[in-house]
Structure formats: C-alpha cells, structure tokens
CSV table of C-alpha atoms in Angstrom, one decimal:
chain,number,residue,atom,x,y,z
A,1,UNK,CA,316.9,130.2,267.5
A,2,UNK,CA,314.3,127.9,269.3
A,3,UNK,CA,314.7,128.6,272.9
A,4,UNK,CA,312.4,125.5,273.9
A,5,UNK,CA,315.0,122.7,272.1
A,6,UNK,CA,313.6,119.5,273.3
A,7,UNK,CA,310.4,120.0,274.4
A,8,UNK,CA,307.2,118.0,272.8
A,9,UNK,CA,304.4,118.7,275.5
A,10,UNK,CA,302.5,122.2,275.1
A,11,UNK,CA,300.7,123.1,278.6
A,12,UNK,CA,298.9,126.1,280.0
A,13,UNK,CA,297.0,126.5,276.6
A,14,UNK,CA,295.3,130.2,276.7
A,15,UNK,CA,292.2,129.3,274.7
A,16,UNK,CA,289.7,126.9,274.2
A,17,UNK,CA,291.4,124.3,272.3
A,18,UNK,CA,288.6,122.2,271.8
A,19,UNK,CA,286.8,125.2,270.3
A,20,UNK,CA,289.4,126.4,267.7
A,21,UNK,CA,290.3,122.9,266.8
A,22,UNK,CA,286.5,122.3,265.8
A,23,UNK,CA,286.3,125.7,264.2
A,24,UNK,CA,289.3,124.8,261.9
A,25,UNK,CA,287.6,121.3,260.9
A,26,UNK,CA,284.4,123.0,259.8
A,27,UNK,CA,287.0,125.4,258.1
A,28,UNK,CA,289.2,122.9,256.3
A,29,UNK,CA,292.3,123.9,257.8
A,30,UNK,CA,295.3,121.8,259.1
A,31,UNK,CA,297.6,124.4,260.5
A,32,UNK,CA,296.9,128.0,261.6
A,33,UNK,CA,299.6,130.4,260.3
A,34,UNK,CA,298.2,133.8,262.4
A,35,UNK,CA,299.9,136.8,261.7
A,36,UNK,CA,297.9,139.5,262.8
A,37,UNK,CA,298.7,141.2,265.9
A,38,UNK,CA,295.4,140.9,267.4
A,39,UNK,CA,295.1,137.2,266.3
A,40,UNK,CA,298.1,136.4,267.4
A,41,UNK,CA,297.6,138.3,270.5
A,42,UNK,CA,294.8,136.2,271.4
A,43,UNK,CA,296.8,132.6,270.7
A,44,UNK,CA,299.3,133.6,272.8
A,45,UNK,CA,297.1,134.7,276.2
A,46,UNK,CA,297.1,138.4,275.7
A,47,UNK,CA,300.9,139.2,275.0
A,48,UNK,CA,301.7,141.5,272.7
A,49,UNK,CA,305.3,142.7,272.1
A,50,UNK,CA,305.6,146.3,273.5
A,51,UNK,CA,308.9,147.1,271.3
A,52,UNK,CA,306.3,146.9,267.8
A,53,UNK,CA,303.1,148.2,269.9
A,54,UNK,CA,302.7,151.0,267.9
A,55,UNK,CA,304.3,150.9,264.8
A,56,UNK,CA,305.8,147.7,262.5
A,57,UNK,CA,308.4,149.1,260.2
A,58,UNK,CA,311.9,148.6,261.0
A,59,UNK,CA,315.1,148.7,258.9
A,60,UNK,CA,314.2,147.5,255.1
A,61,UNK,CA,311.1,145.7,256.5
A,62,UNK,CA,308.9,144.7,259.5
A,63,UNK,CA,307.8,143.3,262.3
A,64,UNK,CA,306.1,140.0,261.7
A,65,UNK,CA,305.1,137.5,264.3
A,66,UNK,CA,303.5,134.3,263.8
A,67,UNK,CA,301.9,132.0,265.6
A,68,UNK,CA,301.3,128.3,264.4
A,69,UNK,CA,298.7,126.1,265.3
A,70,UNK,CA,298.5,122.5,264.5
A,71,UNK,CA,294.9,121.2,264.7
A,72,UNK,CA,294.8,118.7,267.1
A,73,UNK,CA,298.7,118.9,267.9
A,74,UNK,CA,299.0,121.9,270.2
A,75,UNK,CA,302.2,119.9,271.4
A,76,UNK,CA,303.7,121.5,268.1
A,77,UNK,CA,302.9,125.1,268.3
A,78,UNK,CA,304.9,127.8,267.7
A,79,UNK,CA,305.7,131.2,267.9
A,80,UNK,CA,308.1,133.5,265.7
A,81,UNK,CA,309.2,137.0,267.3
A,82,UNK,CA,311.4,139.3,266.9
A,83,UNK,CA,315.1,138.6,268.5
A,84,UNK,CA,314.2,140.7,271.6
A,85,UNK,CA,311.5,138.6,272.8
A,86,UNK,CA,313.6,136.4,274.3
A,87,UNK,CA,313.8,138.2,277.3
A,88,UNK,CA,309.9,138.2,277.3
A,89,UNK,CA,310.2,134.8,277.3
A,90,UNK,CA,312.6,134.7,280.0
A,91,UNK,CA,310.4,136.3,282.3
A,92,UNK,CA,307.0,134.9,281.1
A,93,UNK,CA,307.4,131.7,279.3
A,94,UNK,CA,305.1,131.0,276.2
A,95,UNK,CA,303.1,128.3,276.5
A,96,UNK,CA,304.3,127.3,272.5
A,97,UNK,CA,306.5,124.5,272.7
A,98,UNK,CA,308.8,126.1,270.1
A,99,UNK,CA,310.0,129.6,269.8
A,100,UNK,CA,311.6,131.0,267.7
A,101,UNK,CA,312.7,134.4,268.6
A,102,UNK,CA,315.2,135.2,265.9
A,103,UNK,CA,313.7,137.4,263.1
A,104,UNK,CA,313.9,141.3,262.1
A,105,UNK,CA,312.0,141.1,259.2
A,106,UNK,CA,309.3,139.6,257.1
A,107,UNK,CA,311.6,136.6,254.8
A,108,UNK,CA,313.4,135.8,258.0
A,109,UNK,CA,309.8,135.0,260.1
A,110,UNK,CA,308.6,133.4,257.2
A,111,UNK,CA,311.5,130.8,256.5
A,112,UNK,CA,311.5,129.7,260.2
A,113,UNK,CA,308.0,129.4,259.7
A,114,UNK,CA,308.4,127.0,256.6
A,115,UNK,CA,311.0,125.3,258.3
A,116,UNK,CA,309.1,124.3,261.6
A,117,UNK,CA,305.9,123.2,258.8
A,118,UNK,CA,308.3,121.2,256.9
A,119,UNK,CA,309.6,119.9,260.6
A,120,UNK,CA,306.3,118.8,261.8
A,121,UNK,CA,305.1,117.0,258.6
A,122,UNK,CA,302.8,119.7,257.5
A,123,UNK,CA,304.7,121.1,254.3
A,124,UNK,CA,301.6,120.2,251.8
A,125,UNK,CA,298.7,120.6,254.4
A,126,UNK,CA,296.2,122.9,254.5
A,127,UNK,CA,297.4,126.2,255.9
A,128,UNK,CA,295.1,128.8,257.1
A,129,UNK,CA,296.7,132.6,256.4
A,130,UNK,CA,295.5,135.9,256.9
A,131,UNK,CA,295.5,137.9,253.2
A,132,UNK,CA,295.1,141.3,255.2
A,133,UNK,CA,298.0,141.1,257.1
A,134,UNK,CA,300.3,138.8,255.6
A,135,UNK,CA,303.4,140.9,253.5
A,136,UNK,CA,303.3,139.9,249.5
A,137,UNK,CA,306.9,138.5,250.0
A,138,UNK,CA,306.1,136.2,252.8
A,139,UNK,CA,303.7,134.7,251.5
A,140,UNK,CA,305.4,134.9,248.1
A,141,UNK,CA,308.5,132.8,250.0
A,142,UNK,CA,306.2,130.7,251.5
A,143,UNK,CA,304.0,130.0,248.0
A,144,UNK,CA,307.3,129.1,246.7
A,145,UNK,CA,308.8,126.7,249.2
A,146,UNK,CA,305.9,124.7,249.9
A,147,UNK,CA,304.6,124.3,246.5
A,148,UNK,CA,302.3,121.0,247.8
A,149,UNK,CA,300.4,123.3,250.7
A,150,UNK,CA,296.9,124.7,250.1
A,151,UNK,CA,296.7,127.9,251.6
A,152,UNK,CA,293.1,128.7,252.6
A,153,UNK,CA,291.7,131.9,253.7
A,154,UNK,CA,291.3,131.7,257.8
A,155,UNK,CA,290.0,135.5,258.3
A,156,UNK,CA,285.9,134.1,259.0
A,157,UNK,CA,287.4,131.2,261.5
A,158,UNK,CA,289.7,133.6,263.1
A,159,UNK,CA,286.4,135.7,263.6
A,160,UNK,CA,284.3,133.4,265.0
A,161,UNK,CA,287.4,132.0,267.3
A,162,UNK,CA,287.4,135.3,268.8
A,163,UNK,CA,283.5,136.6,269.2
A,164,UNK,CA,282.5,134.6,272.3
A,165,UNK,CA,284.5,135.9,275.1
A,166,UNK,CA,286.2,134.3,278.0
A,167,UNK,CA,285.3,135.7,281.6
A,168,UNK,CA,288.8,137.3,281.3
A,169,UNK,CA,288.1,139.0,278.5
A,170,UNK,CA,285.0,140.4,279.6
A,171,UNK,CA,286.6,141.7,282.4
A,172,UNK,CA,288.8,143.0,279.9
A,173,UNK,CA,286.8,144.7,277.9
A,174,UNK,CA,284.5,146.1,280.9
A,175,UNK,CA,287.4,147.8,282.7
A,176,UNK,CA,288.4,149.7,279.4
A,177,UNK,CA,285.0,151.1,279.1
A,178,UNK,CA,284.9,152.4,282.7
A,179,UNK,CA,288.2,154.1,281.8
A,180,UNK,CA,287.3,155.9,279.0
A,181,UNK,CA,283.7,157.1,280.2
A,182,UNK,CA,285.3,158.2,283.5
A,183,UNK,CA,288.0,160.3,281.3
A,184,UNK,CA,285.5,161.4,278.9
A,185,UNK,CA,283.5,162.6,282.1
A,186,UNK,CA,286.2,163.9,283.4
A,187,UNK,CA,287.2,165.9,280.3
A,188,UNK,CA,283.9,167.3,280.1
A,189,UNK,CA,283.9,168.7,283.0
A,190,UNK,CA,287.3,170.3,282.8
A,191,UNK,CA,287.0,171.8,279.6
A,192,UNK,CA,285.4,175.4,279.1
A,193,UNK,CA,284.3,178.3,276.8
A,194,UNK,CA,287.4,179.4,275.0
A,195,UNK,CA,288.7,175.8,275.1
A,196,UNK,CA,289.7,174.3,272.1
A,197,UNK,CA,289.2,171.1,270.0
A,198,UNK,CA,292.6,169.7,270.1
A,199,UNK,CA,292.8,171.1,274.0
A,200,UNK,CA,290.3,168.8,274.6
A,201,UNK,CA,291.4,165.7,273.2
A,202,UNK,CA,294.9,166.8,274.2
A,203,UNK,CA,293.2,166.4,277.8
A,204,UNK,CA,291.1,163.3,277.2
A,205,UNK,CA,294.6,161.8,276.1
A,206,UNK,CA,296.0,162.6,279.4
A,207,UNK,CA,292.8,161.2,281.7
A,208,UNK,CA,292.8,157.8,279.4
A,209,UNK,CA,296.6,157.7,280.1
A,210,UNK,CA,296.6,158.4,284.2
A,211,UNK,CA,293.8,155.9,284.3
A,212,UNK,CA,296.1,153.1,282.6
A,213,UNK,CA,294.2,152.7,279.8
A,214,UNK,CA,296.3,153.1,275.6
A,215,UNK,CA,294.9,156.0,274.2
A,216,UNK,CA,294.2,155.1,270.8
A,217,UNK,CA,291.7,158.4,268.8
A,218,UNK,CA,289.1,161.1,269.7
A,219,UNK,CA,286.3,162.2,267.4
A,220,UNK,CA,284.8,165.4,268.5
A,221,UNK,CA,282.4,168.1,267.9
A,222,UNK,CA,281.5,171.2,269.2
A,223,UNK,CA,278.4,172.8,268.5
A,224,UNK,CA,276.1,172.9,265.7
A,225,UNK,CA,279.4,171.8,263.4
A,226,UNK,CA,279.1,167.6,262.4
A,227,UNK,CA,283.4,168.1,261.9
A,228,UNK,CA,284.5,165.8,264.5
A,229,UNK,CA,288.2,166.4,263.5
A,230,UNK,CA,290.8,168.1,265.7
A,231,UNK,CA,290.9,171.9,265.1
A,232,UNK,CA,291.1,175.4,266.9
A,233,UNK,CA,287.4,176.0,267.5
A,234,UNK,CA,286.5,177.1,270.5
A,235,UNK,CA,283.7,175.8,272.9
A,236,UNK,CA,281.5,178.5,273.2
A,237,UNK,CA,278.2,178.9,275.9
A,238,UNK,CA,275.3,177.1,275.5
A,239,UNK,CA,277.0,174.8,273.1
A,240,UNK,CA,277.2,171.1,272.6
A,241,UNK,CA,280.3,168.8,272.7
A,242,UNK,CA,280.0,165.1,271.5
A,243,UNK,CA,283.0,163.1,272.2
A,244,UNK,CA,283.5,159.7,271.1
A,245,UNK,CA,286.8,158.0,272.3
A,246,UNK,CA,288.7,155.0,271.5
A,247,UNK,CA,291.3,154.0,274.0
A,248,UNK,CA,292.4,149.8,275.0
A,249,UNK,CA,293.2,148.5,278.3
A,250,UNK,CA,295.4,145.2,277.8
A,251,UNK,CA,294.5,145.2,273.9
A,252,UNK,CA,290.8,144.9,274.8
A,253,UNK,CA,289.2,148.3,273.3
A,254,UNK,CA,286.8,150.6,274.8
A,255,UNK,CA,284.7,152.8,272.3
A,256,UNK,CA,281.9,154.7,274.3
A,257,UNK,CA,280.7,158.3,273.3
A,258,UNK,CA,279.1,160.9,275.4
A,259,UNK,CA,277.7,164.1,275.4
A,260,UNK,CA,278.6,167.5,276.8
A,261,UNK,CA,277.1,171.4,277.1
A,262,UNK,CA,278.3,174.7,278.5
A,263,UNK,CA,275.6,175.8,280.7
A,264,UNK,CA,272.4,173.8,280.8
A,265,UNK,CA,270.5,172.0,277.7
A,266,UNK,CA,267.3,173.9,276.7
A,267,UNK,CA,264.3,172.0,275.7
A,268,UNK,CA,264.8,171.1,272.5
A,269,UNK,CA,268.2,169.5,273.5
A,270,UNK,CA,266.7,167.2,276.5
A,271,UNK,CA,264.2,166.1,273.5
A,272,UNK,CA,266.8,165.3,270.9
A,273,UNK,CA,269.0,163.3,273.2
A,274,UNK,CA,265.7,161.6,274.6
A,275,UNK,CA,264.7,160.4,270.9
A,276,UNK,CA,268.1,158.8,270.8
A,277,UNK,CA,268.2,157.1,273.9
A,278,UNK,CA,264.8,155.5,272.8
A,279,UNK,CA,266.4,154.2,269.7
A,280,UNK,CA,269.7,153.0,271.7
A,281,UNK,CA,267.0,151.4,274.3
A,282,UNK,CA,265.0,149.6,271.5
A,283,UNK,CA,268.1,147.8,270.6
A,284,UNK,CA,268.9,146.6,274.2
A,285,UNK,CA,265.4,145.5,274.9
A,286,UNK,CA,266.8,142.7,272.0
A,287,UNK,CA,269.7,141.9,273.5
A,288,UNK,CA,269.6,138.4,274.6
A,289,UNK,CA,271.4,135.3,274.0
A,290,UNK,CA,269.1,133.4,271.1
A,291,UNK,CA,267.7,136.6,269.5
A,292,UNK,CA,268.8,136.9,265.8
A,293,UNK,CA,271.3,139.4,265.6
A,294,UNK,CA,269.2,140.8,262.6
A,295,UNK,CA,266.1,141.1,264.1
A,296,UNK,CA,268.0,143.4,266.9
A,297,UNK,CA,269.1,145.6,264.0
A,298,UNK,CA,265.5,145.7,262.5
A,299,UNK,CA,263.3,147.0,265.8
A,300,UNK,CA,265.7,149.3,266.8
A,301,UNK,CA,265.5,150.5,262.7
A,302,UNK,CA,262.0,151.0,263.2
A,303,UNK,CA,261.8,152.9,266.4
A,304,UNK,CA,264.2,154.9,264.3
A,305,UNK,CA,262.5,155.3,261.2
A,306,UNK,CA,259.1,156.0,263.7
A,307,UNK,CA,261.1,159.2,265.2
A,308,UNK,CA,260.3,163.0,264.4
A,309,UNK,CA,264.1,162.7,264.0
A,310,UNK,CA,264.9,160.0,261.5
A,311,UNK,CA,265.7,162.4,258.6
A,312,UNK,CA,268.9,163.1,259.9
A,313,UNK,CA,269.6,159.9,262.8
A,314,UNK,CA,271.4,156.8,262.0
A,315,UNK,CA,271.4,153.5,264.0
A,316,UNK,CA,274.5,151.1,264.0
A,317,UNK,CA,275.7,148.4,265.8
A,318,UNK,CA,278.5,146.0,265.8
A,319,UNK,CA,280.5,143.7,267.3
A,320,UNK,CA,284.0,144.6,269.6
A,321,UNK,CA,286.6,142.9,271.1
A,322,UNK,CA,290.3,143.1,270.4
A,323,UNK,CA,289.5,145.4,267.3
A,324,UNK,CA,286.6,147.9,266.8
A,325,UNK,CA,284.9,146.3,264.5
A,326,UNK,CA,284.8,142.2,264.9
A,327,UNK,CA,282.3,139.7,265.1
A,328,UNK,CA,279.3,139.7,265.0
A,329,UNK,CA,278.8,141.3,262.0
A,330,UNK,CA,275.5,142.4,262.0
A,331,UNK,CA,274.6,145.0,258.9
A,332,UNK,CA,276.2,145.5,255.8
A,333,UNK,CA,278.2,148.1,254.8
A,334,UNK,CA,276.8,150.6,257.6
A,335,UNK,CA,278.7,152.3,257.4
A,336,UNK,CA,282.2,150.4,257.5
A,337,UNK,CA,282.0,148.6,254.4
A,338,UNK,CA,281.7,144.3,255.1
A,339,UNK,CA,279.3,142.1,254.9
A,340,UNK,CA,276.8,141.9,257.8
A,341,UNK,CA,277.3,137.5,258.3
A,342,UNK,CA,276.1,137.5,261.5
A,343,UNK,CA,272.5,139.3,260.7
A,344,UNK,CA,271.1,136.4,260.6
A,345,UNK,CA,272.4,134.3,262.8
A,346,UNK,CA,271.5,134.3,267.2
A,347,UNK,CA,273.6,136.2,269.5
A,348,UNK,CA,275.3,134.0,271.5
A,349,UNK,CA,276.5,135.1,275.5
A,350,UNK,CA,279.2,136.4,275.9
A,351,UNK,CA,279.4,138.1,272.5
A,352,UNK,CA,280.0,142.0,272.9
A,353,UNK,CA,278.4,144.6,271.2
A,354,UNK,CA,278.8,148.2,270.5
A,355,UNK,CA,275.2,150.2,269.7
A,356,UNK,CA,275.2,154.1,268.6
A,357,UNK,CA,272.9,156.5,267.1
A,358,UNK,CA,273.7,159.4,265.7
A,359,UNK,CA,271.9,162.5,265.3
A,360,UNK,CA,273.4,165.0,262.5
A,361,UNK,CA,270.7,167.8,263.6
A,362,UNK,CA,271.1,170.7,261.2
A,363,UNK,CA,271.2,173.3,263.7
A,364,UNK,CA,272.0,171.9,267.2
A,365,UNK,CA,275.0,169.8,265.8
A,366,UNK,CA,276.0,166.0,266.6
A,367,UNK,CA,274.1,164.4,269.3
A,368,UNK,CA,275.1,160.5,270.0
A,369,UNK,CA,275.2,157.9,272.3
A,370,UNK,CA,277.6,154.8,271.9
A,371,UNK,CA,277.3,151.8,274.2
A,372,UNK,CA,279.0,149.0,275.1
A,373,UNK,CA,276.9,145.7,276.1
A,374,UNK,CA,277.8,142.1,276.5
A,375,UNK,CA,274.8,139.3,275.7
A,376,UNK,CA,273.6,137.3,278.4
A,377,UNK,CA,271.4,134.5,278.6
A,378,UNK,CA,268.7,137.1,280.4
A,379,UNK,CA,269.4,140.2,278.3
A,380,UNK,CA,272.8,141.9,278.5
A,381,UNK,CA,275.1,143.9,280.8
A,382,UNK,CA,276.5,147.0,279.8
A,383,UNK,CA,279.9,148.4,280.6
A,384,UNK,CA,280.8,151.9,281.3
A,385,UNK,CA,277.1,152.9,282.2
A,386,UNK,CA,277.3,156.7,283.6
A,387,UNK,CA,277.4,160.0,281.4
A,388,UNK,CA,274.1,159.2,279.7
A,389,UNK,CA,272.5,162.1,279.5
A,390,UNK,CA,273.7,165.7,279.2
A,391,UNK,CA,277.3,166.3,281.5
A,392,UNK,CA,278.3,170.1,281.8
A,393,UNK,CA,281.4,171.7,281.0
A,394,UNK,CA,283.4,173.9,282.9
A,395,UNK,CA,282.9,172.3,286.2
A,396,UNK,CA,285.8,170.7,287.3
C-alpha cells in the first residue's frame, strides 16, 4: 500500500539533512534502514505510533517500522507502518515521499522494504541496520533477497545523528524535567509516616500523569535501606526518601532524582547531602562547549575521591535524549556496561547531559542528586533546577 503513488519531491524534512547525509559518508553507508523506535522517531519529526507505544508483540509477531533514508536522495525516503497508520497519515502527512502502511508483522515490513531498495536502485548498496533492534528473520529475509548489499552496522552514526539537539528538542527535553521534579516535589510532600513504597510511586505515577508527562519507572528508598525496589515499607520519622524518576514528555525523557525527610535533617544529613552537591558542582563547573568530555568526568572524580565520603559515593554521568542513556558516552562500563567513546572527545552545545552521585551511607541510607544540564558555549543550563536540597514529607 503506498499512499503517496506518484510523488518524487520529499519536503518539510525534520532533521538536518546536510548533517546525517555527512554523517553517513564518514560512515560508509548508502541507505539508512532505521528500525528502532527512537531512531525512527527522530527521522520522522517526533511521531511515534501510539497503538505499539508501549508494547510490540502482536499476533505471531511484531511491530516493526522502518524508515529509509537514501544519502543524498531524501526525495526517495520511506516509511513502513503498521496498516493503521494510514489514518495518522491522513491527518498529519509524513514528510516520506513513500509510505507504506501495510504491514502486521516483521517479514511483511521487511519485504516492502526490499522492494522499495530494489525500486530505487539500491538492492546491492551499502545498507546501514540496527543489530539491536532488527528481528533475526527480517534481517534473515532481507540477507537473503539482496544477496549483493553490504549491510553495515549504523548504531555509532545513529548516535552521533542524535547527540546535538535541535532548539525543539531542548525544549523537549527541558519541559520533561520540570514535570517530573515538580511531581517528585509534589510526591514528597504528600507522602507521610506510615506511607508505603509502592504508595509512593503509585502517587508519583499519578502527578507525572496530570502533568502530561509518560510515566515510565521509580527507583526509591526509604531510610537507611539502599533497596530502591517497590515494596510495603513504611516511611517512618526522621527518615530519608531518595526518589529517582524516569517519566518522557513527547518521547524526550526526563530522569532527575531528589531527596526527601519526615521531619527536619539533623546535622549529619545537611553535611552528607552538602558533600554531594560539591561533587555534582565540580562536574558543572566543566560543563562547556570545547571541554573534553573526559576531563569533566576526571575533576569531578577527584573532588570525589578528595571527600570524607568517597568510600561509599559514586560519580556518573551520561548523555540523554530520546533514551536514558545516549551519546555522549563519557565512561566505560560505569555502571551501564558500553564503551565510554565520547571521553575523549569535546562537548559540543547543545549536547545534554545527565550527572549523579550517589551516596550508599551505611547508616543514613541513599543520598543522591541527579541533574539534567544542556552544554552551552558559556557553560550549561540546567533543567528542572528546584528540590535540591532536603524537601519534607508530610506537608502537602
């Protein structure tokens, strides 16, 4: 089913063309065969079908889509849905000359794609996949029927494509993190003693939710436990809460955490949670467009490693975006396990970082802060900036 028969021109192209096209020269790559809901989320503008927003498998198989990019030749891009995005299209056009929304499966998305390569000339070119989310039998049909193609890994292009971030996107990405500090906040100050774990995340789910942001997890403690799982313990006085949220607005996440106590924090608490906003501040004194993202890493490691508290405190940082975890990839397995590629290359504006440290004190529990910070030529600006320091319970 192509619903645009006819049409050569492509127009209203959502990203920057000259960008991606130079990204998949230094990559070796003729076509871009994306596949990934967040990459093909970003090649199509931000759209993302709602009907497979939350979970793939239907019938014998699953929802694929697939967007295909021709270096050079956006005028023969392409987009393979499910059936039902037809009426999507019908009410907001895709800016792909072709699409094809005809597929309920994986060996169905994959043939049409073949077919439109094959269509376009581009049956034995060099055809960047995603390995990660590409089915074994799609890309066992596709192996098969274009026997001439090279089929290169695009995952690192894909990456880079997406770490520098459109005005739009940091808008984006600034509007989820005032959502989910201002429900964290709010979830603080509404819980109480006798409230439980899973209340509270129960609640925080309903204050992302009314805000309009996509709720997506909740790691919590209370007190002097590091468990940060849902469970039936209790908040009790003079206790601490750490809650550390993951919730989207648009696609674009927000991952913030924040800290909370019933009653007032003694003087030992103001101290720990001073100690780890100097090692959070040492990072963001680094922040700057042209600073090596490794060298960022390395004096906020050594405030760290300085601090009365660095037996048991952990510094991280990473890149955000679409996913939690994107480019720039700045340490190595710490403690998601890839490679750290970007250490040792400069932050460039408009990148978007998340920075935490983590305090697993053996008697006053889990004390962190997680910030979210775009890199600007000056220095940075950080989103979702309230809640820093302690935020009582039982309030609201």
């Amino acid at each position: 089913m192509n619903v645009a028969p006819g049409k050569t021109e492509a127009s209203g192209i959502p990203f920057d063309q000259a960008r991606v096209d130079r990204l998949m020269e230094e990559a070796g790559i003729d076509v871009l065969f994306a596949t990934s809901k967040h990459n093909t989320q970003y090649l199509l503008g931000g759209y993302k079908f709602i009907f497979f927003a939350a979970m793939d498998a239907i019938g014998h198989s699953r929802y694929l889509p697939i967007v295909l990019y021709e270096k050079g030749g956006p005028e023969h891009a392409a987009y393979i849905g499910n059936k039902m995005e037809g009426g999507e299209h019908e009410n907001h056009p895709f800016w792909t000359p072709t699409l094809h929304a005809a597929c309920w499966g994986t060996l169905d998305a994959a043939n049409l794609a073949v077919e439109h390569l094959q269509k376009i000339g581009k049956q034995a070119a060099r055809i960047g996949i995603e390995p990660a989310f590409l089915p074994s039998d799609a890309y066992s049909l596709i192996r098969k029927a274009l026997p001439d193609a090279k089929l290169i890994d695009a995952t690192g292009m894909l990456e880079r494509m997406r770490a520098i971030k459109t005005e739009a996107e940091l808008e984006k990405l600034r509007t989820a993190s005032e959502l989910i500090t201002d429900s964290m906040l709010a979830t603080i100050a509404w819980a109480r003693e006798g409230t439980t774990k899973t209340d509270i995340i129960e609640q925080l789910r309903r204050e992302e939710t009314n805000r309009g942001a996509h709720f997506e997890y909740c790691l919590l403690t209370l007190g002097a436990s590091h468990n940060r799982a849902a469970s039936s313990q209790a908040w009790k006085q003079g206790e601490v809460l750490s809650i550390d949220s993951g919730g989207n607005y648009h696609g674009y996440i927000g991952d913030l955490c924040r800290m909370g106590i019933l009653g007032e924090p003694d003087a030992e608490l103001e101290d720990l949670l001073s100690e780890v906003e100097s090692v959070q501040q040492a990072a963001f004194s680094k922040v700057k467009a042209g600073t090596l993202g490794g060298d960022m890493i390395a004096h906020a490691e050594s405030v760290l490693k300085a601090s009365k508290v660095a037996a048991y405190t952990d510094f991280f940082a990473h890149g955000m975006g679409l996913i939690t975890h994107e480019a720039p990839f700045l340490m190595t397995n710490h403690p998601v396990t890839y490679e750290g590629t970007c250490a040792a290359k400069p932050l460039e504006k408009n990148m978007v970082l998340s920075v935490e440290t983590t305090m697993l004190h053996p008697t006053q529990g889990f004390i962190k802060l997680e910030d979210t910070v775009a890199v600007t030529d000056t220095g940075y600006a950080m989103f979702g900036d309230r809640g820093r320091g302690w935020n009582r319970g039982g309030v609201a």
